[in-house]
Coordinates of C-alpha atoms and ligand atoms in Angstrom, one line a residue:
M1 CA 60.3 102.6 111.5
K2 CA 59.5 105.7 113.5
Q3 CA 56.0 106.9 113.4
L4 CA 55.5 110.7 113.5
L5 CA 52.2 112.2 114.2
I6 CA 51.6 115.5 112.5
L7 CA 48.8 117.8 113.4
L8 CA 47.7 119.8 110.4
S9 CA 46.4 123.3 110.6
F10 CA 42.8 122.1 109.9
G11 CA 42.9 119.7 112.8
I12 CA 43.6 116.3 111.2
F13 CA 46.3 113.8 112.3
L14 CA 48.4 112.3 109.6
S15 CA 50.8 109.4 110.1
C16 CA 54.2 109.7 108.4
Q17 CA 57.2 107.4 108.4
S18 CA 60.8 108.2 108.6
N19 CA 62.9 106.5 106.0
S20 CA 65.7 104.2 107.0
S21 CA 67.6 104.6 103.7
E22 CA 68.5 108.2 104.3
S23 CA 72.0 109.2 103.4
K24 CA 74.3 110.4 106.3
E25 CA 74.0 114.1 105.3
D26 CA 70.3 113.9 105.1
K27 CA 68.9 113.9 108.7
A28 CA 65.5 115.6 108.6
P29 CA 62.5 113.2 108.8
P30 CA 60.7 113.0 105.5
V31 CA 57.1 114.0 105.6
A32 CA 54.4 113.0 103.1
V33 CA 50.8 114.0 102.7
P34 CA 48.2 111.4 101.6
T35 CA 46.3 112.0 98.4
D36 CA 43.0 112.9 100.1
F37 CA 44.1 116.5 100.2
I38 CA 45.4 116.8 96.6
E39 CA 42.7 119.3 95.8
E40 CA 43.1 121.5 98.8
L41 CA 46.9 121.4 98.7
W42 CA 47.2 122.2 95.0
Y43 CA 50.2 124.4 95.8
K44 CA 52.2 121.3 96.5
N45 CA 52.6 120.8 92.8
S46 CA 51.8 123.8 90.6
L47 CA 53.8 125.7 88.0
I48 CA 53.6 129.4 88.8
Y49 CA 54.2 132.1 86.2
N50 CA 54.8 135.6 87.3
V51 CA 53.3 138.2 84.9
D52 CA 53.9 141.9 85.1
V53 CA 50.8 143.1 83.2
E54 CA 52.2 146.4 82.2
V55 CA 55.1 144.8 80.2
F56 CA 53.4 141.6 79.0
K57 CA 51.0 142.5 76.1
D58 CA 49.5 145.8 75.0
S59 CA 46.0 145.3 73.4
D60 CA 45.2 149.0 72.8
G61 CA 48.4 150.6 71.7
N62 CA 48.8 152.9 74.7
G63 CA 52.3 151.5 75.3
Y64 CA 51.4 149.7 78.5
G65 CA 50.6 146.0 78.7
D66 CA 47.0 145.4 79.9
F67 CA 44.6 142.8 81.1
K68 CA 43.0 142.4 77.7
G69 CA 46.5 141.7 76.3
L70 CA 47.1 139.1 79.0
T71 CA 43.8 137.5 78.3
Q72 CA 44.8 137.2 74.6
E73 CA 47.9 135.3 75.7
L74 CA 46.3 132.9 78.2
D75 CA 46.5 130.1 75.6
Y76 CA 50.2 130.6 75.3
L77 CA 50.5 130.2 79.0
K78 CA 48.3 127.1 79.0
G79 CA 50.5 125.7 76.3
L80 CA 53.6 126.3 78.3
G81 CA 52.0 124.3 81.1
V82 CA 51.3 127.2 83.5
Q83 CA 48.9 126.2 86.3
T84 CA 49.0 129.4 88.3
I85 CA 49.5 133.0 87.3
W86 CA 51.0 135.4 89.8
L87 CA 50.1 138.9 89.0
A88 CA 52.7 141.6 90.0
P89 CA 51.0 144.7 91.4
F90 CA 48.4 146.1 89.0
Q91 CA 46.7 148.6 91.3
P92 CA 46.8 152.4 90.8
T93 CA 50.3 153.6 91.5
P94 CA 52.7 156.5 90.8
N95 CA 54.9 153.6 89.6
K96 CA 58.1 154.7 91.3
D97 CA 58.8 151.1 92.5
D98 CA 57.2 149.2 89.6
G99 CA 53.8 149.2 91.2
Y100 CA 55.0 148.2 94.7
D101 CA 53.9 151.7 95.7
V102 CA 50.2 151.3 95.7
S103 CA 47.9 154.3 95.9
D104 CA 44.6 152.5 95.9
F105 CA 44.3 148.9 97.0
Y106 CA 40.9 148.3 95.5
G107 CA 41.5 149.6 92.0
I108 CA 43.1 148.7 88.6
D109 CA 45.7 151.1 87.3
T110 CA 44.0 152.8 84.4
H111 CA 46.9 152.1 82.0
L112 CA 46.2 148.4 82.5
G113 CA 42.5 148.4 81.9
T114 CA 39.2 148.3 83.8
T115 CA 37.8 146.2 86.6
Q116 CA 35.8 144.4 84.0
D117 CA 39.0 143.6 82.0
F118 CA 40.5 142.2 85.2
D119 CA 37.3 140.1 85.9
E120 CA 37.3 138.7 82.4
C121 CA 40.9 137.9 82.6
V122 CA 40.5 135.9 85.8
R123 CA 37.4 134.2 84.4
Q124 CA 39.2 133.2 81.2
A125 CA 42.2 131.9 83.2
N126 CA 39.9 129.8 85.4
L127 CA 38.1 128.4 82.3
R128 CA 41.5 127.1 81.2
G129 CA 42.1 125.6 84.6
I130 CA 44.6 128.3 85.6
R131 CA 44.5 129.9 89.0
V132 CA 45.4 133.5 89.5
I133 CA 47.2 134.9 92.6
M134 CA 48.3 138.4 93.2
D135 CA 50.8 140.5 95.1
L136 CA 49.5 141.8 98.5
V137 CA 51.6 144.8 99.3
T138 CA 50.4 146.0 102.6
N139 CA 53.6 146.6 104.5
H140 CA 53.5 150.1 103.0
T141 CA 51.6 152.4 100.7
S142 CA 52.7 155.0 98.2
D143 CA 53.2 158.4 99.8
Q144 CA 50.5 159.5 97.3
H145 CA 47.9 157.2 98.9
P146 CA 45.0 159.3 100.3
W147 CA 45.6 157.7 103.7
F148 CA 49.1 159.1 103.9
Q149 CA 48.1 162.4 102.4
Q150 CA 45.5 162.8 105.2
A151 CA 47.8 161.4 107.8
R152 CA 50.6 164.0 107.0
Q153 CA 48.2 166.9 106.9
R154 CA 46.6 166.7 110.3
K155 CA 47.7 165.3 113.6
D156 CA 44.1 164.6 114.6
S157 CA 43.4 162.8 111.3
P158 CA 42.1 159.2 111.9
Y159 CA 44.8 158.1 109.4
R160 CA 47.7 159.6 111.4
S161 CA 48.0 156.4 113.4
W162 CA 47.9 154.3 110.3
Y163 CA 51.6 155.1 109.8
V164 CA 54.6 155.1 112.1
W165 CA 55.8 158.5 113.4
S166 CA 58.5 159.9 115.6
K167 CA 58.8 163.5 116.9
E168 CA 62.5 163.3 117.1
R169 CA 64.9 161.7 114.7
P170 CA 65.3 158.1 115.9
E171 CA 68.8 157.0 116.8
K172 CA 68.7 154.3 114.2
W173 CA 67.4 156.5 111.4
D174 CA 69.9 155.2 108.9
S175 CA 70.0 151.5 109.8
G176 CA 68.4 148.5 108.1
M177 CA 67.7 150.0 104.6
V178 CA 66.5 147.4 102.2
F179 CA 68.1 149.2 99.2
P180 CA 71.6 150.2 100.5
G181 CA 73.5 152.5 98.2
V182 CA 70.2 154.0 96.9
Q183 CA 68.2 154.5 100.0
K184 CA 69.6 156.8 102.6
A185 CA 67.4 156.3 105.6
V186 CA 64.5 154.4 107.2
W187 CA 63.2 157.5 109.0
T188 CA 62.5 160.6 106.9
F189 CA 61.3 164.0 108.1
D190 CA 58.0 165.1 106.5
K191 CA 57.6 168.8 106.4
Q192 CA 53.9 168.8 106.3
A193 CA 53.5 166.4 109.2
G194 CA 56.3 168.1 111.2
E195 CA 57.5 164.6 112.2
Y196 CA 59.6 161.7 111.0
Y197 CA 57.9 158.7 109.3
Y198 CA 59.2 155.2 109.1
H199 CA 59.8 153.5 105.7
R200 CA 61.7 150.1 105.4
F201 CA 61.9 150.7 101.7
Y202 CA 62.2 153.9 99.6
D203 CA 61.1 157.2 101.2
F204 CA 58.1 157.3 99.0
Q205 CA 56.8 154.1 100.6
P206 CA 55.7 154.9 104.2
D207 CA 55.2 151.8 106.3
L208 CA 51.7 151.1 107.5
N209 CA 51.4 150.7 111.3
M210 CA 50.5 147.1 111.8
Q211 CA 50.1 147.7 115.6
N212 CA 46.9 149.6 114.8
P213 CA 43.9 147.2 114.7
A214 CA 42.2 149.5 112.2
V215 CA 45.0 148.9 109.7
V216 CA 44.8 145.1 110.2
Q217 CA 41.1 145.3 109.7
E218 CA 41.6 147.2 106.4
M219 CA 44.1 144.6 105.3
R220 CA 41.5 141.9 105.8
K221 CA 39.0 144.0 103.8
I222 CA 41.5 144.1 100.9
I223 CA 42.1 140.4 101.1
R224 CA 38.4 139.7 101.1
Y225 CA 37.7 142.1 98.2
W226 CA 40.2 140.3 95.9
L227 CA 39.3 136.8 97.0
D228 CA 35.7 137.6 96.2
K229 CA 36.9 138.6 92.7
G230 CA 38.2 135.2 92.1
I231 CA 41.8 135.5 93.3
A232 CA 43.2 132.1 94.5
G233 CA 45.8 133.5 97.0
F234 CA 48.4 136.2 97.6
R235 CA 52.1 136.6 97.1
V236 CA 52.7 138.4 100.4
D237 CA 55.2 141.1 99.9
A238 CA 58.0 141.7 102.5
V239 CA 56.7 139.4 105.2
P240 CA 59.4 140.0 107.8
F241 CA 58.8 143.7 107.6
L242 CA 55.1 143.4 107.5
I243 CA 55.1 141.7 110.9
E244 CA 57.9 143.7 112.5
V245 CA 57.1 145.8 115.5
A246 CA 58.3 149.2 114.4
N247 CA 58.4 152.3 116.7
P248 CA 60.8 155.2 117.3
G249 CA 62.9 153.2 119.8
F250 CA 63.3 150.0 117.8
D251 CA 66.4 148.7 116.2
P252 CA 65.7 147.9 112.5
D253 CA 68.6 145.5 112.5
K254 CA 67.1 143.5 115.4
P255 CA 63.4 143.8 115.0
Q256 CA 60.8 141.8 117.0
H257 CA 58.2 140.0 114.9
Q258 CA 54.5 139.4 115.5
F259 CA 54.2 135.9 114.2
D260 CA 50.6 135.5 115.3
M261 CA 49.7 138.0 112.6
I262 CA 50.7 135.3 110.0
T263 CA 48.5 132.7 111.7
Q264 CA 45.6 135.1 111.7
L265 CA 46.2 135.9 108.1
H266 CA 46.2 132.2 107.2
Q267 CA 43.0 131.7 109.1
Y268 CA 41.3 134.7 107.6
V269 CA 42.2 133.7 104.1
Q270 CA 41.0 130.2 104.5
W271 CA 37.7 131.2 106.2
H272 CA 36.9 133.1 103.0
K273 CA 38.3 130.6 100.5
R274 CA 39.2 127.2 101.8
D275 CA 42.0 126.5 99.2
A276 CA 43.4 130.0 98.9
I277 CA 47.1 130.4 99.7
L278 CA 49.7 132.7 101.0
L279 CA 53.0 132.6 99.1
G280 CA 55.5 134.4 101.3
E281 CA 58.4 136.7 100.3
A282 CA 60.6 136.1 103.3
N283 CA 64.3 135.8 102.7
V284 CA 65.1 134.4 106.1
D285 CA 67.8 132.1 107.5
P286 CA 66.7 128.5 107.8
K287 CA 67.0 128.7 111.6
E288 CA 64.3 131.4 111.5
Q289 CA 61.9 129.7 109.1
E290 CA 59.8 127.7 111.5
P291 CA 57.5 130.5 112.8
Y292 CA 56.9 131.6 109.2
F293 CA 55.5 128.3 108.1
G294 CA 54.0 127.7 111.6
K295 CA 54.9 124.6 113.7
Q296 CA 52.1 122.6 112.1
G297 CA 51.6 124.5 108.8
E298 CA 49.3 127.2 110.4
G299 CA 51.4 130.0 108.9
I300 CA 52.4 130.8 105.4
H301 CA 51.5 127.9 103.0
T302 CA 54.5 128.3 100.7
M303 CA 57.6 130.5 100.8
F304 CA 60.2 131.3 98.2
N305 CA 63.3 129.4 99.0
F306 CA 65.8 132.3 98.8
F307 CA 68.3 130.4 100.8
A308 CA 68.5 127.5 98.3
N309 CA 68.4 130.0 95.4
Q310 CA 71.6 131.7 96.4
H311 CA 73.4 128.4 96.9
L312 CA 72.1 127.2 93.6
F313 CA 73.7 130.2 91.9
Y314 CA 76.9 129.4 93.8
A315 CA 76.8 125.8 92.5
L316 CA 76.1 127.1 88.9
A317 CA 79.0 129.5 89.2
T318 CA 81.5 127.1 90.7
S319 CA 80.3 123.6 89.7
D320 CA 80.5 122.7 93.4
T321 CA 77.2 121.5 94.8
K322 CA 78.2 121.0 98.4
S323 CA 76.6 124.2 99.8
L324 CA 73.5 123.7 97.6
K325 CA 73.1 120.2 99.2
K326 CA 73.5 121.7 102.6
A327 CA 71.0 124.4 101.9
L328 CA 68.4 121.8 100.7
I329 CA 68.9 119.8 103.9
D330 CA 68.8 123.0 106.0
T331 CA 65.4 123.9 104.6
K332 CA 64.1 120.4 104.4
N333 CA 62.1 120.1 107.6
I334 CA 58.9 121.9 107.0
P335 CA 55.3 121.0 108.0
A336 CA 53.5 118.4 105.9
T337 CA 51.1 120.9 104.4
S338 CA 53.7 123.5 103.6
Q339 CA 55.7 123.8 100.5
W340 CA 58.7 125.7 99.1
A341 CA 58.6 127.7 95.9
H342 CA 61.8 127.5 93.9
F343 CA 62.8 130.0 91.2
L344 CA 65.8 130.9 89.1
R345 CA 65.1 134.6 88.5
N346 CA 62.5 136.9 90.0
H347 CA 61.7 140.6 89.3
D348 CA 64.4 141.7 91.8
E349 CA 68.1 141.3 92.0
I350 CA 69.5 137.9 92.8
D351 CA 70.0 138.4 96.5
L352 CA 73.4 136.7 97.5
G353 CA 73.3 138.3 100.9
R354 CA 73.3 135.0 102.8
L355 CA 76.5 133.7 101.1
S356 CA 79.8 134.3 102.7
D357 CA 81.9 137.1 101.3
E358 CA 84.2 134.6 99.6
E359 CA 81.2 132.7 98.0
R360 CA 79.6 135.9 96.9
K361 CA 82.8 137.1 95.2
K362 CA 82.9 133.9 93.2
V363 CA 79.4 134.3 92.0
Y364 CA 80.0 138.0 91.1
A365 CA 83.2 137.0 89.2
K366 CA 81.3 134.5 87.1
F367 CA 77.9 136.0 86.6
G368 CA 78.1 139.8 87.4
P369 CA 81.8 140.9 87.1
D370 CA 81.0 144.6 86.2
A371 CA 80.0 147.0 89.0
N372 CA 77.0 147.9 86.9
M373 CA 75.7 144.4 87.0
Q374 CA 75.7 144.4 90.8
L375 CA 73.2 146.0 93.1
Y376 CA 72.6 147.0 96.8
D377 CA 76.0 145.5 97.8
R378 CA 74.5 142.0 97.7
G379 CA 73.0 141.0 94.4
I380 CA 73.1 140.8 90.6
R381 CA 70.6 142.6 88.4
R382 CA 70.7 140.4 85.3
R383 CA 68.4 137.9 83.6
L384 CA 69.3 134.2 83.6
A385 CA 70.3 133.6 80.0
P386 CA 72.9 136.4 79.6
M387 CA 74.3 135.7 83.0
L388 CA 74.7 131.9 82.5
A389 CA 75.6 132.5 78.9
D390 CA 76.2 128.8 78.0
P391 CA 72.8 127.3 76.8
R392 CA 73.8 124.0 78.4
L393 CA 74.0 125.6 81.8
V394 CA 70.7 127.4 81.2
E395 CA 69.1 124.0 80.4
L396 CA 70.7 122.4 83.4
A397 CA 69.3 125.2 85.6
Y398 CA 65.8 124.6 84.3
S399 CA 66.1 120.9 84.8
V400 CA 67.2 121.5 88.4
L401 CA 64.4 124.1 89.0
F402 CA 61.7 121.6 87.8
S403 CA 63.1 118.8 89.9
L404 CA 63.8 120.5 93.3
P405 CA 61.5 119.7 96.2
G406 CA 58.9 122.4 95.9
M407 CA 57.0 124.1 93.2
P408 CA 58.6 125.9 90.3
V409 CA 58.1 129.6 89.7
I410 CA 59.0 131.2 86.4
R411 CA 59.2 134.9 85.6
Y412 CA 57.7 136.1 82.3
G413 CA 60.3 136.0 79.5
E414 CA 62.7 133.6 81.2
E415 CA 61.1 130.7 79.3
I416 CA 62.6 132.2 76.1
G417 CA 65.8 133.4 77.6
M418 CA 65.2 137.1 77.5
G419 CA 68.1 139.4 78.2
D420 CA 68.6 142.5 80.4
D421 CA 69.1 146.2 79.7
L422 CA 71.7 147.4 82.1
R423 CA 71.2 151.1 81.0
L424 CA 68.0 151.1 83.0
N425 CA 68.0 151.9 86.7
E426 CA 68.4 149.4 89.4
R427 CA 66.0 146.4 88.9
L428 CA 64.3 147.9 85.8
S429 CA 67.2 146.2 83.8
I430 CA 65.2 142.9 84.0
R431 CA 61.7 144.4 83.6
T432 CA 61.7 145.1 79.8
P433 CA 58.6 144.2 77.7
M434 CA 57.9 140.6 76.7
Q435 CA 59.4 139.7 73.3
W436 CA 56.6 138.0 71.3
S437 CA 57.8 138.3 67.7
T438 CA 60.0 140.2 65.2
G439 CA 57.0 142.7 64.7
T440 CA 56.8 146.3 65.9
N441 CA 58.1 146.7 69.4
A442 CA 58.7 142.9 69.7
G443 CA 55.0 142.3 69.2
F444 CA 54.4 143.8 72.6
S445 CA 52.7 147.0 71.6
E446 CA 51.7 149.0 68.5
G447 CA 52.2 152.2 70.6
T448 CA 54.8 154.9 69.9
K449 CA 55.7 155.6 73.6
L450 CA 56.3 152.5 75.6
V451 CA 56.2 152.1 79.3
R452 CA 59.8 150.8 79.0
P453 CA 62.0 150.2 75.9
V454 CA 62.1 146.8 74.4
I455 CA 65.5 145.1 74.0
S456 CA 66.4 145.9 70.4
D457 CA 70.1 145.5 70.2
G458 CA 72.8 143.0 71.2
P459 CA 72.5 139.2 71.3
Y460 CA 69.2 139.2 73.2
R461 CA 67.4 141.7 70.9
Y462 CA 63.8 140.8 70.1
S463 CA 64.6 140.1 66.4
R464 CA 66.6 137.1 67.7
V465 CA 64.9 136.1 71.0
N466 CA 61.2 135.9 70.7
V467 CA 58.2 133.5 71.3
A468 CA 57.3 133.1 67.6
A469 CA 60.8 132.0 66.5
Q470 CA 61.1 129.7 69.5
R471 CA 57.7 128.1 68.9
A472 CA 58.9 127.1 65.5
D473 CA 62.2 125.6 66.7
S474 CA 61.9 122.2 68.4
A475 CA 65.3 122.7 70.1
S476 CA 64.5 126.2 71.5
L477 CA 64.5 127.0 75.2
L478 CA 60.8 127.6 75.1
N479 CA 60.2 124.1 73.9
R480 CA 62.6 122.6 76.4
V481 CA 60.9 124.5 79.3
T482 CA 57.5 123.3 78.0
R483 CA 58.9 119.8 78.0
F484 CA 60.1 120.1 81.6
A485 CA 56.7 121.4 82.6
R486 CA 55.0 118.4 81.0
L487 CA 57.5 116.0 82.5
R488 CA 57.0 117.6 85.9
R489 CA 53.2 117.1 85.7
E490 CA 53.9 113.4 85.0
C491 CA 56.1 113.2 88.2
P492 CA 53.7 114.0 91.1
E493 CA 56.3 112.4 93.4
I494 CA 58.2 115.7 93.4
G495 CA 55.6 117.9 95.0
W496 CA 53.9 115.3 97.1
G497 CA 56.5 112.8 98.1
T498 CA 59.4 112.5 100.5
W499 CA 62.9 113.0 99.2
E500 CA 66.5 112.5 100.1
L501 CA 69.8 113.4 98.6
L502 CA 72.0 110.5 97.5
D503 CA 75.7 110.1 97.8
T504 CA 77.1 110.6 94.3
G505 CA 80.8 110.6 95.3
S506 CA 81.2 113.8 93.5
E507 CA 80.9 117.4 94.5
N508 CA 79.8 118.2 91.0
V509 CA 76.8 115.9 90.9
L510 CA 73.5 116.4 92.7
A511 CA 71.2 113.4 93.0
I512 CA 67.7 113.4 94.6
R513 CA 65.4 110.5 95.1
Y514 CA 61.6 111.0 95.6
D515 CA 59.2 108.4 96.9
W516 CA 55.4 108.7 96.9
Q517 CA 52.8 106.0 97.0
G518 CA 55.2 103.2 96.0
R519 CA 56.6 105.2 93.1
S520 CA 60.1 106.6 93.0
L521 CA 62.1 109.1 91.0
L522 CA 65.8 109.7 90.7
M523 CA 67.0 113.0 89.3
V524 CA 70.7 113.5 88.6
H525 CA 72.5 116.7 87.6
N526 CA 76.1 117.4 86.6
F527 CA 77.1 120.9 87.5
S528 CA 80.5 120.5 85.8
A529 CA 81.3 121.4 82.2
A530 CA 83.2 118.1 81.9
P531 CA 81.4 114.8 81.4
K532 CA 81.0 112.7 84.6
S533 CA 80.2 109.1 85.2
C534 CA 78.6 108.6 88.6
T535 CA 77.8 105.4 90.4
L536 CA 75.1 105.6 93.1
K537 CA 72.8 103.4 95.1
P538 CA 69.2 104.6 94.5
S539 CA 67.8 102.6 97.5
Q540 CA 68.6 99.7 99.8
K541 CA 67.1 97.3 97.2
T542 CA 69.5 95.2 95.0
K543 CA 67.1 94.4 92.2
G544 CA 65.3 96.7 89.8
S545 CA 65.9 99.2 87.1
A546 CA 65.8 102.8 86.2
R547 CA 63.8 104.1 83.2
N548 CA 65.2 107.3 81.8
L549 CA 62.2 109.6 81.4
L550 CA 63.9 111.7 78.7
S551 CA 65.4 109.0 76.5
K552 CA 63.2 106.0 77.6
K553 CA 66.4 103.9 78.0
V554 CA 66.3 101.4 80.8
E555 CA 69.3 100.8 83.1
Q556 CA 69.5 97.7 85.4
L557 CA 70.8 97.9 88.9
D558 CA 73.9 95.8 89.4
Q559 CA 74.2 93.1 92.1
Q560 CA 75.1 95.6 94.8
G561 CA 72.1 97.7 93.8
N562 CA 74.2 100.4 92.2
I563 CA 73.6 102.2 89.0
T564 CA 76.2 103.9 86.9
I565 CA 75.0 107.0 85.1
P566 CA 77.0 108.7 82.4
L567 CA 76.4 112.4 82.3
A568 CA 77.5 114.9 79.6
G569 CA 79.0 118.2 80.7
Y570 CA 76.1 120.0 82.4
G571 CA 74.1 116.9 81.7
Y572 CA 71.1 115.7 83.6
S573 CA 68.8 112.6 83.8
W574 CA 65.4 112.0 85.2
Y575 CA 64.6 108.3 86.0
R576 CA 61.6 106.4 87.3
L577 CA 62.8 103.6 89.5
T578 CA 61.1 100.2 89.3
N579 CA 61.5 97.1 91.5
Ligands
NOJ601 C1 59.7 143.3 97.6 C2 59.5 143.3 96.2 O1 59.9 142.1 95.6 C3 60.3 144.5 95.6 O2 60.3 144.5 94.2 C4 59.8 145.8 96.2 O3 60.6 146.8 95.7 C5 59.8 145.7 97.7 N1 59.2 144.6 98.2 C6 59.0 146.9 98.2 O4 57.6 146.6 98.0

């Protein structure tokens, strides 16, 4: 057995072992963390739930969800098994990019409540053992932010250098747009300033100049402010753009990155709160992931696994798991203290930009055939349930989500299989209000003018798809997701242990084994609509049994140490292995 010494970011050496029973395709050395750090490394195993406060629950009838409304529903989230709430941007905003255009980093948007309402919400969440993290959107501000207003007015304003300017139109003014088809440029002329300003995203989101130490200092102030208010970490928006070195001469398609900024951010966050985390939004190629996590975990604690996500959708669309298996292996080798965050849907389009054109076409054909379902030449702007359509496939997707190596992240409304409204612009299609009941406005609000319309017609209308109805139905998606969440809590091996893919002899079947502290799990998923029987060798041992965690049935290994697992179409099984 090969001994690996791993230096953790907080200066401790851990000893990890490579596993001799790895399958051929699974080369990366497994890394496990001892239990001593379970408290600090809570993000190894937590269920995260993304709430957009303005569309979750309106307590005062103004048509916007608010913090008081969220506080009222904390018991619902607790019941679902949520351990961490991720708050989408809630600060004052002109709301042209659903709050990702912040005009005051220290405030609460008045539609959503007061600072006291926020404090009470965090306090009540913490009382229930739920942590709260929030979006940190400091790559850019709204163009209505007083900093930009002052910067554009006077060249000698101290805020001028907080943004990125060019006297001439830069050569690459229309390269590297994040929203192709909608966004026309990354450099736009500002009449008041008499110069061009840089914006990776929409033109109303000027980029902050991260080369300016005063901006970095302000960012630290923002971090500290929210940590002091009880926040447990940040979902860091747009990490690759936050750390890019932008100037008039640079090529937005080949930017340089300041990775030491991430290390400094990590240190700063932990100096202020030892177990606070950074959850990074960085859709990068696996070959580029190392400096994001840091060689020894000194970077971002946990990142969304966008790469595996697109290959998961490919597998769901085609029943072929080969590229998903490869994506999992390609993203396997991360530091011992790091973790992936897996998700099915988030608040943006499903980004399929890292699939080949052929692969993307197949996913479009199955899940987003109409041009109106596609967005930015790379993605699909639909919710999971209407897209996957078959309830068995939706259930399979959830079983996979809860059993992938990493922690699961769910977006509000996905747990009841909410639908989308493709009449709304761009990504607003998947940002409609939460459907609580058959009451007025889906039980979301008593108001007459809503922030966004509720879905009131079609198969996903609130009179059919809502929390109240699904609570009462033991076979509902809500109850199945709740069951997965409970099962996941009973399987700490997933977040903490080492894992390997097993040879299933079928491109339709994905099998993962986890090992941790002498305990082992085996999770098997059939991505095909046809039933499959699959024979596999869970380990090198020839004796033992596998207890099905869903049916409690026990299967014995045969003399060769194999187990034969019958799987229904889109069927799945979770087993605990015993010697
Ligand atoms: C990434 C967010 O996920 C997206 O919703 C937003 O539009 C951009 N960053 C700009 O902040």
